[in-house]
CSV table of N, CA and C in Angstrom, one decimal:
chain,number,residue,atom,x,y,z
A,1,MET,N,247.0,178.9,172.9
A,1,MET,CA,246.4,177.7,173.4
A,1,MET,C,245.6,178.0,174.7
A,2,GLN,N,244.4,177.5,174.7
A,2,GLN,CA,243.5,177.7,175.8
A,2,GLN,C,244.1,177.2,177.1
A,3,ASN,N,243.8,178.0,178.2
A,3,ASN,CA,244.4,177.6,179.4
A,3,ASN,C,243.4,177.5,180.5
A,4,ASP,N,242.1,177.2,180.2
A,4,ASP,CA,241.1,177.0,181.2
A,4,ASP,C,241.4,175.8,182.0
A,5,PRO,N,241.1,175.9,183.3
A,5,PRO,CA,241.3,174.7,184.1
A,5,PRO,C,240.3,173.6,183.7
A,6,ILE,N,240.6,172.3,184.0
A,6,ILE,CA,239.7,171.2,183.8
A,6,ILE,C,239.2,170.8,185.2
A,7,ASP,N,238.0,170.2,185.2
A,7,ASP,CA,237.4,169.7,186.5
A,7,ASP,C,237.8,168.3,186.7
A,8,ILE,N,238.2,168.0,187.9
A,8,ILE,CA,238.5,166.6,188.3
A,8,ILE,C,237.9,166.4,189.7
A,9,HIS,N,238.0,165.1,190.1
A,9,HIS,CA,237.6,164.8,191.5
A,9,HIS,C,238.7,165.2,192.4
A,10,CYS,N,238.4,165.9,193.5
A,10,CYS,CA,239.5,166.3,194.4
A,10,CYS,C,240.0,165.0,195.0
A,11,PRO,N,241.4,164.9,195.1
A,11,PRO,CA,242.0,163.7,195.6
A,11,PRO,C,241.8,163.5,197.1
A,12,HIS,N,241.3,164.6,197.8
A,12,HIS,CA,241.1,164.6,199.2
A,12,HIS,C,239.7,164.4,199.7
A,13,CYS,N,238.8,165.2,199.0
A,13,CYS,CA,237.3,165.2,199.5
A,13,CYS,C,236.4,164.6,198.4
A,14,GLY,N,236.9,164.4,197.2
A,14,GLY,CA,236.0,163.8,196.1
A,14,GLY,C,235.1,164.8,195.4
A,15,GLN,N,235.0,166.0,195.9
A,15,GLN,CA,234.2,167.0,195.3
A,15,GLN,C,234.9,167.6,194.0
A,16,VAL,N,234.2,168.4,193.3
A,16,VAL,CA,234.8,169.0,192.1
A,16,VAL,C,236.0,169.9,192.4
A,17,ALA,N,237.1,169.7,191.7
A,17,ALA,CA,238.3,170.6,191.9
A,17,ALA,C,238.8,170.9,190.5
A,18,GLN,N,239.5,172.0,190.5
A,18,GLN,CA,240.1,172.5,189.2
A,18,GLN,C,241.6,172.0,189.1
A,19,PHE,N,241.9,171.5,187.9
A,19,PHE,CA,243.3,171.2,187.6
A,19,PHE,C,243.8,172.3,186.7
A,20,HIS,N,244.9,172.9,187.1
A,20,HIS,CA,245.5,174.0,186.3
A,20,HIS,C,246.9,173.5,185.7
A,21,GLU,N,247.0,173.7,184.4
A,21,GLU,CA,248.3,173.4,183.8
A,21,GLU,C,249.3,174.3,184.4
A,22,PRO,N,250.6,173.9,184.6
A,22,PRO,CA,251.6,174.7,185.2
A,22,PRO,C,252.2,175.8,184.3
A,23,PHE,N,251.9,175.6,183.0
A,23,PHE,CA,252.5,176.5,182.0
A,23,PHE,C,251.4,177.1,181.1
A,24,ARG,N,251.7,178.3,180.6
A,24,ARG,CA,250.8,178.9,179.5
A,24,ARG,C,251.6,178.9,178.3
A,25,PHE,N,251.0,178.4,177.2
A,25,PHE,CA,251.7,178.3,175.9
A,25,PHE,C,251.0,179.3,174.9
A,26,THR,N,251.8,180.2,174.4
A,26,THR,CA,251.3,181.2,173.5
A,26,THR,C,252.2,181.4,172.3
A,27,CYS,N,251.6,181.6,171.1
A,27,CYS,CA,252.4,181.8,169.9
A,27,CYS,C,253.3,183.1,170.1
A,28,VAL,N,254.5,183.0,169.7
A,28,VAL,CA,255.5,184.1,169.9
A,28,VAL,C,255.0,185.4,169.2
A,29,ILE,N,254.2,185.3,168.2
A,29,ILE,CA,253.7,186.4,167.4
A,29,ILE,C,252.9,187.4,168.3
A,30,ARG,N,252.3,186.9,169.3
A,30,ARG,CA,251.4,187.7,170.2
A,30,ARG,C,252.2,188.6,171.1
A,31,TYR,N,253.5,188.5,171.2
A,31,TYR,CA,254.3,189.3,172.1
A,31,TYR,C,255.3,190.2,171.3
A,32,SER,N,255.4,191.4,171.8
A,32,SER,CA,256.4,192.3,171.3
A,32,SER,C,257.8,191.9,171.9
A,33,GLU,N,257.8,191.4,173.1
A,33,GLU,CA,259.0,190.9,173.7
A,33,GLU,C,258.5,189.7,174.7
A,34,VAL,N,259.4,188.8,174.8
A,34,VAL,CA,259.1,187.6,175.7
A,34,VAL,C,259.1,188.0,177.1
A,35,PRO,N,258.0,187.7,177.9
A,35,PRO,CA,257.9,188.0,179.3
A,35,PRO,C,259.1,187.5,180.1
A,36,GLU,N,259.3,188.2,181.3
A,36,GLU,CA,260.5,187.9,182.1
A,36,GLU,C,260.5,186.4,182.6
A,37,ASN,N,259.4,185.9,183.0
A,37,ASN,CA,259.3,184.5,183.6
A,37,ASN,C,259.0,183.5,182.5
A,38,ALA,N,259.4,183.8,181.2
A,38,ALA,CA,259.0,182.9,180.1
A,38,ALA,C,260.2,182.3,179.4
A,39,HIS,N,259.9,181.3,178.6
A,39,HIS,CA,261.0,180.6,177.8
A,39,HIS,C,260.5,180.5,176.4
A,40,LEU,N,261.4,180.4,175.5
A,40,LEU,CA,261.0,180.2,174.1
A,40,LEU,C,261.2,178.8,173.7
A,41,TRP,N,260.2,178.1,173.1
A,41,TRP,CA,260.3,176.7,172.7
A,41,TRP,C,259.8,176.8,171.2
A,42,GLY,N,260.7,176.8,170.3
A,42,GLY,CA,260.4,177.0,168.9
A,42,GLY,C,259.7,178.4,168.8
A,43,ARG,N,258.5,178.4,168.2
A,43,ARG,CA,257.7,179.6,168.0
A,43,ARG,C,256.7,179.8,169.1
A,44,VAL,N,256.9,179.0,170.3
A,44,VAL,CA,255.9,179.1,171.4
A,44,VAL,C,256.6,179.7,172.6
A,45,VAL,N,255.9,180.6,173.2
A,45,VAL,CA,256.4,181.2,174.5
A,45,VAL,C,255.7,180.4,175.6
A,46,VAL,N,256.6,179.9,176.5
A,46,VAL,CA,256.1,179.1,177.6
A,46,VAL,C,256.3,180.0,178.9
A,47,GLU,N,255.2,180.3,179.6
A,47,GLU,CA,255.2,181.0,180.8
A,47,GLU,C,255.0,180.1,182.0
A,48,GLU,N,255.8,180.2,183.0
A,48,GLU,CA,255.7,179.4,184.2
A,48,GLU,C,254.7,180.0,185.1
A,49,LEU,N,253.5,179.3,185.3
A,49,LEU,CA,252.5,179.9,186.2
A,49,LEU,C,252.7,179.6,187.6
A,50,TYR,N,253.4,178.5,187.9
A,50,TYR,CA,253.6,178.1,189.3
A,50,TYR,C,255.1,177.7,189.4
A,51,PRO,N,256.0,178.7,189.3
A,51,PRO,CA,257.4,178.4,189.2
A,51,PRO,C,258.0,177.8,190.5
A,52,GLU,N,257.4,178.0,191.6
A,52,GLU,CA,257.9,177.3,192.8
A,52,GLU,C,257.7,175.8,192.8
A,53,GLN,N,256.6,175.4,192.1
A,53,GLN,CA,256.3,173.9,192.0
A,53,GLN,C,256.8,173.3,190.7
A,54,PHE,N,256.7,174.1,189.6
A,54,PHE,CA,257.0,173.5,188.3
A,54,PHE,C,257.9,174.4,187.5
A,55,GLY,N,259.2,174.0,187.3
A,55,GLY,CA,260.1,174.8,186.5
A,55,GLY,C,260.0,174.2,185.1
A,56,TRP,N,260.2,175.0,184.1
A,56,TRP,CA,260.1,174.5,182.7
A,56,TRP,C,261.4,173.8,182.3
A,57,THR,N,261.3,172.6,181.8
A,57,THR,CA,262.4,171.9,181.2
A,57,THR,C,261.9,171.6,179.7
A,58,GLN,N,262.6,172.1,178.8
A,58,GLN,CA,262.2,171.9,177.4
A,58,GLN,C,262.3,170.4,177.0
A,59,PRO,N,261.1,169.9,176.4
A,59,PRO,CA,261.1,168.5,176.0
A,59,PRO,C,262.1,168.3,174.8
A,60,GLU,N,262.5,167.1,174.6
A,60,GLU,CA,263.4,166.8,173.5
A,60,GLU,C,262.6,166.5,172.3
A,61,ALA,N,262.1,167.6,171.7
A,61,ALA,CA,261.3,167.5,170.5
A,61,ALA,C,261.8,168.6,169.5
A,62,LYS,N,261.9,168.3,168.3
A,62,LYS,CA,262.5,169.2,167.3
A,62,LYS,C,261.6,170.5,167.2
A,63,LYS,N,260.3,170.3,167.4
A,63,LYS,CA,259.4,171.5,167.3
A,63,LYS,C,258.4,171.3,168.4
A,64,PRO,N,257.7,172.3,168.9
A,64,PRO,CA,256.7,172.2,169.9
A,64,PRO,C,255.6,171.1,169.5
A,65,THR,N,255.5,170.1,170.4
A,65,THR,CA,254.5,169.0,170.2
A,65,THR,C,253.8,168.8,171.5
A,66,PHE,N,252.5,168.7,171.4
A,66,PHE,CA,251.7,168.5,172.6
A,66,PHE,C,250.9,167.2,172.5
A,67,HIS,N,250.9,166.5,173.6
A,67,HIS,CA,250.2,165.2,173.7
A,67,HIS,C,249.1,165.2,174.7
A,68,GLN,N,248.0,164.5,174.4
A,68,GLN,CA,246.9,164.4,175.4
A,68,GLN,C,246.4,163.0,175.5
A,69,ASP,N,245.6,162.8,176.5
A,69,ASP,CA,245.0,161.5,176.7
A,69,ASP,C,246.0,160.3,176.8
A,70,GLY,N,247.1,160.5,177.5
A,70,GLY,CA,248.0,159.4,177.7
A,70,GLY,C,248.9,159.1,176.5
A,71,ALA,N,248.9,159.9,175.4
A,71,ALA,CA,249.8,159.6,174.3
A,71,ALA,C,251.2,159.9,174.7
A,72,GLU,N,252.1,159.1,174.2
A,72,GLU,CA,253.5,159.2,174.6
A,72,GLU,C,254.3,159.7,173.4
A,73,GLY,N,255.6,160.1,173.7
A,73,GLY,CA,256.5,160.5,172.6
A,73,GLY,C,257.1,161.8,173.0
A,74,PRO,N,258.1,162.3,172.2
A,74,PRO,CA,258.7,163.6,172.5
A,74,PRO,C,257.8,164.7,172.4
A,75,GLY,N,257.8,165.6,173.4
A,75,GLY,CA,256.9,166.7,173.5
A,75,GLY,C,256.4,166.9,174.9
A,76,TYR,N,255.4,167.8,175.0
A,76,TYR,CA,254.8,168.1,176.3
A,76,TYR,C,253.5,167.4,176.5
A,77,ARG,N,253.3,166.8,177.6
A,77,ARG,CA,252.0,166.0,177.9
A,77,ARG,C,251.1,167.0,178.6
A,78,LEU,N,250.0,167.3,178.0
A,78,LEU,CA,249.0,168.2,178.6
A,78,LEU,C,248.1,167.4,179.6
A,79,ASN,N,247.5,168.0,180.5
A,79,ASN,CA,246.5,167.4,181.5
A,79,ASN,C,247.2,166.2,182.2
A,80,HIS,N,248.4,166.4,182.7
A,80,HIS,CA,249.1,165.4,183.4
A,80,HIS,C,249.6,165.9,184.8
A,81,ARG,N,250.6,166.8,184.7
A,81,ARG,CA,251.1,167.4,185.9
A,81,ARG,C,250.7,168.9,186.0
A,82,GLY,N,250.3,169.2,187.2
A,82,GLY,CA,249.8,170.6,187.4
A,82,GLY,C,249.4,170.8,188.9
A,83,MET,N,248.6,171.9,189.0
A,83,MET,CA,248.1,172.2,190.4
A,83,MET,C,246.6,171.9,190.5
A,84,VAL,N,246.2,171.3,191.6
A,84,VAL,CA,244.8,171.0,192.0
A,84,VAL,C,244.4,172.0,193.0
A,85,GLU,N,243.2,172.6,192.7
A,85,GLU,CA,242.6,173.6,193.6
A,85,GLU,C,241.2,173.2,193.9
A,86,CYS,N,240.9,173.0,195.2
A,86,CYS,CA,239.5,172.6,195.6
A,86,CYS,C,239.0,173.6,196.5
A,87,ALA,N,237.9,174.2,196.1
A,87,ALA,CA,237.2,175.2,197.0
A,87,ALA,C,236.6,174.6,198.2
A,88,THR,N,236.2,173.3,198.1
A,88,THR,CA,235.5,172.7,199.2
A,88,THR,C,236.4,172.4,200.4
A,89,CYS,N,237.5,171.8,200.1
A,89,CYS,CA,238.5,171.5,201.3
A,89,CYS,C,239.7,172.4,201.3
A,90,LYS,N,239.7,173.4,200.5
A,90,LYS,CA,240.7,174.5,200.4
A,90,LYS,C,242.1,173.9,200.1
A,91,THR,N,242.1,172.9,199.2
A,91,THR,CA,243.4,172.3,198.7
A,91,THR,C,244.0,173.1,197.6
A,92,LEU,N,245.3,173.3,197.6
A,92,LEU,CA,246.0,173.9,196.5
A,92,LEU,C,247.4,173.2,196.5
A,93,GLU,N,247.6,172.2,195.6
A,93,GLU,CA,248.8,171.5,195.7
A,93,GLU,C,249.2,171.0,194.3
A,94,ALA,N,250.5,170.7,194.2
A,94,ALA,CA,250.9,170.0,192.9
A,94,ALA,C,250.4,168.6,192.9
A,95,ALA,N,250.1,168.2,191.7
A,95,ALA,CA,249.5,166.8,191.5
A,95,ALA,C,249.8,166.3,190.1
A,96,THR,N,249.7,165.0,190.0
A,96,THR,CA,249.8,164.3,188.7
A,96,THR,C,248.4,163.6,188.5
A,97,ILE,N,247.8,163.8,187.4
A,97,ILE,CA,246.5,163.2,187.2
A,97,ILE,C,246.6,162.3,185.9
A,98,SER,N,245.5,161.5,185.8
A,98,SER,CA,245.3,160.7,184.5
A,98,SER,C,244.1,161.2,183.9
A,99,TRP,N,244.3,161.9,182.7
A,99,TRP,CA,243.1,162.4,182.0
A,99,TRP,C,242.8,161.5,180.8
A,100,PRO,N,241.6,161.1,180.6
A,100,PRO,CA,240.4,161.6,181.1
A,100,PRO,C,239.8,160.7,182.3
A,101,GLU,N,240.6,159.8,182.8
A,101,GLU,CA,240.1,158.9,183.9
A,101,GLU,C,239.7,159.7,185.1
A,102,ASP,N,240.4,160.8,185.4
A,102,ASP,CA,240.1,161.6,186.6
A,102,ASP,C,239.1,162.7,186.4
A,103,ALA,N,238.5,162.7,185.2
A,103,ALA,CA,237.5,163.8,184.9
A,103,ALA,C,236.3,163.8,185.8
A,104,TYR,N,235.9,164.9,186.2
A,104,TYR,CA,234.7,165.0,187.1
A,104,TYR,C,233.4,164.8,186.2
A,105,TRP,N,233.4,165.4,185.1
A,105,TRP,CA,232.3,165.3,184.2
A,105,TRP,C,232.5,164.2,183.2
A,106,LYS,N,232.1,163.0,183.5
A,106,LYS,CA,232.3,161.8,182.7
A,106,LYS,C,231.1,160.9,182.8
A,107,TRP,N,230.7,160.4,181.6
A,107,TRP,CA,229.6,159.5,181.6
A,107,TRP,C,229.9,158.3,180.7
A,108,SER,N,229.6,157.1,181.1
A,108,SER,CA,229.7,155.9,180.3
A,108,SER,C,228.3,155.4,180.1
A,109,ILE,N,228.0,155.3,178.8
A,109,ILE,CA,226.6,154.9,178.5
A,109,ILE,C,226.7,153.9,177.4
A,110,ASP,N,226.2,152.7,177.7
A,110,ASP,CA,226.3,151.5,176.7
A,110,ASP,C,227.7,151.3,176.1
A,111,GLY,N,228.7,151.5,177.0
A,111,GLY,CA,230.0,151.2,176.6
A,111,GLY,C,230.7,152.3,175.8
A,112,HIS,N,230.1,153.5,175.8
A,112,HIS,CA,230.7,154.7,175.1
A,112,HIS,C,230.9,155.7,176.2
A,113,ASP,N,232.1,156.4,176.1
A,113,ASP,CA,232.4,157.4,177.1
A,113,ASP,C,232.3,158.8,176.5
A,114,LEU,N,231.8,159.7,177.4
A,114,LEU,CA,231.7,161.1,177.1
A,114,LEU,C,232.3,161.8,178.2
A,115,VAL,N,233.2,162.8,177.9
A,115,VAL,CA,233.9,163.5,178.9
A,115,VAL,C,233.8,165.0,178.5
A,116,ALA,N,233.6,165.8,179.6
A,116,ALA,CA,233.6,167.3,179.5
A,116,ALA,C,234.8,167.8,180.3
A,117,ARG,N,235.4,168.8,179.8
A,117,ARG,CA,236.6,169.4,180.5
A,117,ARG,C,236.2,170.1,181.7
A,118,ASN,N,235.0,170.8,181.7
A,118,ASN,CA,234.6,171.5,182.9
A,118,ASN,C,233.1,171.7,182.8
A,119,ARG,N,232.5,172.4,183.8
A,119,ARG,CA,231.0,172.6,183.8
A,119,ARG,C,230.6,173.3,182.5
A,120,ASP,N,231.3,174.4,182.1
A,120,ASP,CA,230.9,175.1,180.9
A,120,ASP,C,230.9,174.2,179.6
A,121,HIS,N,231.9,173.3,179.6
A,121,HIS,CA,231.9,172.4,178.4
A,121,HIS,C,230.8,171.4,178.5
A,122,ALA,N,230.4,170.9,179.7
A,122,ALA,CA,229.2,170.0,179.9
A,122,ALA,C,228.0,170.8,179.4
A,123,ARG,N,227.9,172.0,179.7
A,123,ARG,CA,226.7,172.8,179.3
A,123,ARG,C,226.7,173.0,177.7
A,124,GLN,N,227.8,173.1,177.1
A,124,GLN,CA,227.9,173.2,175.7
A,124,GLN,C,227.4,171.9,175.1
A,125,ILE,N,227.9,170.8,175.6
A,125,ILE,CA,227.5,169.4,175.2
A,125,ILE,C,225.9,169.3,175.3
A,126,LEU,N,225.4,169.7,176.5
A,126,LEU,CA,224.0,169.6,176.7
A,126,LEU,C,223.2,170.4,175.7
A,127,SER,N,223.6,171.6,175.4
A,127,SER,CA,223.0,172.5,174.5
A,127,SER,C,223.0,171.9,173.1
A,128,TYR,N,224.1,171.3,172.7
A,128,TYR,CA,224.2,170.6,171.4
A,128,TYR,C,223.3,169.4,171.3
A,129,LEU,N,223.2,168.6,172.4
A,129,LEU,CA,222.3,167.5,172.4
A,129,LEU,C,220.8,167.9,172.3
A,130,ARG,N,220.5,169.1,172.8
A,130,ARG,CA,219.1,169.6,172.8
A,130,ARG,C,218.7,170.1,171.4
A,131,GLU,N,219.6,170.4,170.6
A,131,GLU,CA,219.3,171.0,169.3
A,131,GLU,C,218.6,170.0,168.4
A,132,ARG,N,217.5,170.4,167.7
A,132,ARG,CA,216.8,169.6,166.8
A,132,ARG,C,217.6,169.2,165.6
A,133,LYS,N,218.1,170.3,165.0
A,133,LYS,CA,218.9,170.1,163.8
A,133,LYS,C,220.4,170.5,164.2
A,134,ARG,N,221.2,169.5,164.3
A,134,ARG,CA,222.6,169.8,164.6
A,134,ARG,C,223.5,170.1,163.4
A,135,ALA,N,224.3,171.0,163.5
A,135,ALA,CA,225.3,171.3,162.4
A,135,ALA,C,226.2,170.1,162.2
A,136,PRO,N,226.4,169.7,161.0
A,136,PRO,CA,227.3,168.6,160.7
A,136,PRO,C,228.8,168.9,161.1
A,137,ASN,N,229.2,170.1,161.0
A,137,ASN,CA,230.6,170.5,161.3
A,137,ASN,C,230.5,171.1,162.7
A,138,ARG,N,230.9,170.2,163.7
A,138,ARG,CA,230.8,170.6,165.1
A,138,ARG,C,232.0,171.5,165.5
A,139,LYS,N,231.8,172.3,166.5
A,139,LYS,CA,232.9,173.1,167.0
A,139,LYS,C,233.9,172.1,167.6
A,140,PRO,N,235.2,172.5,167.7
A,140,PRO,CA,236.2,171.6,168.3
A,140,PRO,C,235.8,171.1,169.6
A,141,ALA,N,235.2,171.8,170.5
A,141,ALA,CA,234.8,171.4,171.8
A,141,ALA,C,233.8,170.3,171.8
A,142,LEU,N,233.1,170.1,170.6
A,142,LEU,CA,232.0,169.1,170.5
A,142,LEU,C,232.4,167.9,169.7
A,143,ARG,N,233.6,167.9,169.1
A,143,ARG,CA,234.0,166.8,168.2
A,143,ARG,C,234.3,165.4,168.8
A,144,ASN,N,234.5,165.4,170.1
A,144,ASN,CA,234.7,164.1,170.8
A,144,ASN,C,233.5,163.5,171.3
A,145,ILE,N,232.3,163.9,171.0
A,145,ILE,CA,231.1,163.3,171.4
A,145,ILE,C,231.0,162.0,170.5
A,146,PRO,N,230.9,160.8,171.1
A,146,PRO,CA,230.8,159.7,170.2
A,146,PRO,C,229.5,159.8,169.4
A,147,THR,N,229.6,159.5,168.1
A,147,THR,CA,228.5,159.6,167.2
A,147,THR,C,227.3,158.9,167.6
A,148,VAL,N,227.5,157.7,168.2
A,148,VAL,CA,226.3,156.9,168.6
A,148,VAL,C,225.5,157.6,169.7
A,149,MET,N,226.1,158.5,170.4
A,149,MET,CA,225.4,159.2,171.5
A,149,MET,C,224.5,160.3,170.9
A,150,LEU,N,224.7,160.6,169.6
A,150,LEU,CA,223.9,161.6,169.0
A,150,LEU,C,222.7,161.0,168.2
A,151,THR,N,222.5,159.7,168.3
A,151,THR,CA,221.4,159.1,167.6
A,151,THR,C,220.1,159.4,168.2
A,152,ARG,N,219.0,159.2,167.5
A,152,ARG,CA,217.7,159.5,168.0
A,152,ARG,C,217.4,158.7,169.3
A,153,GLN,N,217.9,157.4,169.3
A,153,GLN,CA,217.6,156.6,170.4
A,153,GLN,C,218.4,156.9,171.7
A,154,MET,N,219.7,157.3,171.5
A,154,MET,CA,220.6,157.4,172.6
A,154,MET,C,220.7,158.9,173.1
A,155,ALA,N,220.5,159.9,172.2
A,155,ALA,CA,220.7,161.3,172.6
A,155,ALA,C,219.8,161.6,173.8
A,156,PRO,N,218.5,161.2,173.9
A,156,PRO,CA,217.7,161.6,175.1
A,156,PRO,C,218.3,161.0,176.4
A,157,VAL,N,218.9,159.8,176.3
A,157,VAL,CA,219.4,159.2,177.5
A,157,VAL,C,220.7,160.0,178.0
A,158,VAL,N,221.5,160.3,177.0
A,158,VAL,CA,222.7,161.1,177.3
A,158,VAL,C,222.3,162.4,177.8
A,159,GLN,N,221.4,163.1,177.2
A,159,GLN,CA,220.9,164.4,177.6
A,159,GLN,C,220.4,164.4,179.1
A,160,SER,N,219.7,163.3,179.5
A,160,SER,CA,219.1,163.3,180.8
A,160,SER,C,220.3,163.0,181.8
A,161,LYS,N,221.3,162.3,181.5
A,161,LYS,CA,222.4,162.0,182.4
A,161,LYS,C,223.2,163.3,182.6
A,162,VAL,N,223.4,164.0,181.5
A,162,VAL,CA,224.2,165.3,181.6
A,162,VAL,C,223.4,166.3,182.4
A,163,GLU,N,222.1,166.4,182.1
A,163,GLU,CA,221.2,167.3,182.9
A,163,GLU,C,221.3,167.0,184.4
A,164,TYR,N,221.1,165.7,184.7
A,164,TYR,CA,221.1,165.3,186.1
A,164,TYR,C,222.5,165.7,186.8
A,165,ALA,N,223.6,165.4,186.1
A,165,ALA,CA,224.9,165.7,186.7
A,165,ALA,C,225.0,167.2,186.9
A,166,LEU,N,224.6,168.0,186.0
A,166,LEU,CA,224.7,169.5,186.1
A,166,LEU,C,223.8,170.0,187.3
A,167,GLU,N,222.7,169.4,187.4
A,167,GLU,CA,221.7,169.9,188.5
A,167,GLU,C,222.2,169.5,189.9
A,168,HIS,N,222.9,168.3,190.0
A,168,HIS,CA,223.2,167.8,191.3
A,168,HIS,C,224.7,167.9,191.7
A,169,ALA,N,225.5,168.6,190.8
A,169,ALA,CA,226.9,168.7,191.2
A,169,ALA,C,227.1,169.9,192.2
A,170,SER,N,228.1,169.8,192.9
A,170,SER,CA,228.4,170.8,193.9
A,170,SER,C,229.0,172.0,193.3
């Protein structure tokens, strides 16, 4: 499972900050032996990345289940509790966020929301918007773009807002 940080607004200075998941989840097949600071959850190896702040407690789920975007139920909720790191104000602290509400790269256009996980993801979205002939089978990172934002009328508006944000972000 990808473990890239997501960009959020720093709770202290409002600039771009990175939110890090406190655990790394990897399929057990990738290891010859489970690392020392890790736990086994079904067929998933869970590594504690910030053991002083976050200790692993196995969720009450029969098999490894991950939830995003406020979904509830047994399993582990991604993009919720973790570490916030801000280069601007030198913050590094444990935090609870609301994703995608706290996203730094977020646009609301004509009642439709577009969210990028980080600057690189925003660039991927922009590149896709610029394509004249877009592949119908989008990469997983591009599947959450609302279809209406890809129309001939709306795509240029979305493209200009994403371009502006990338040019003027800190």
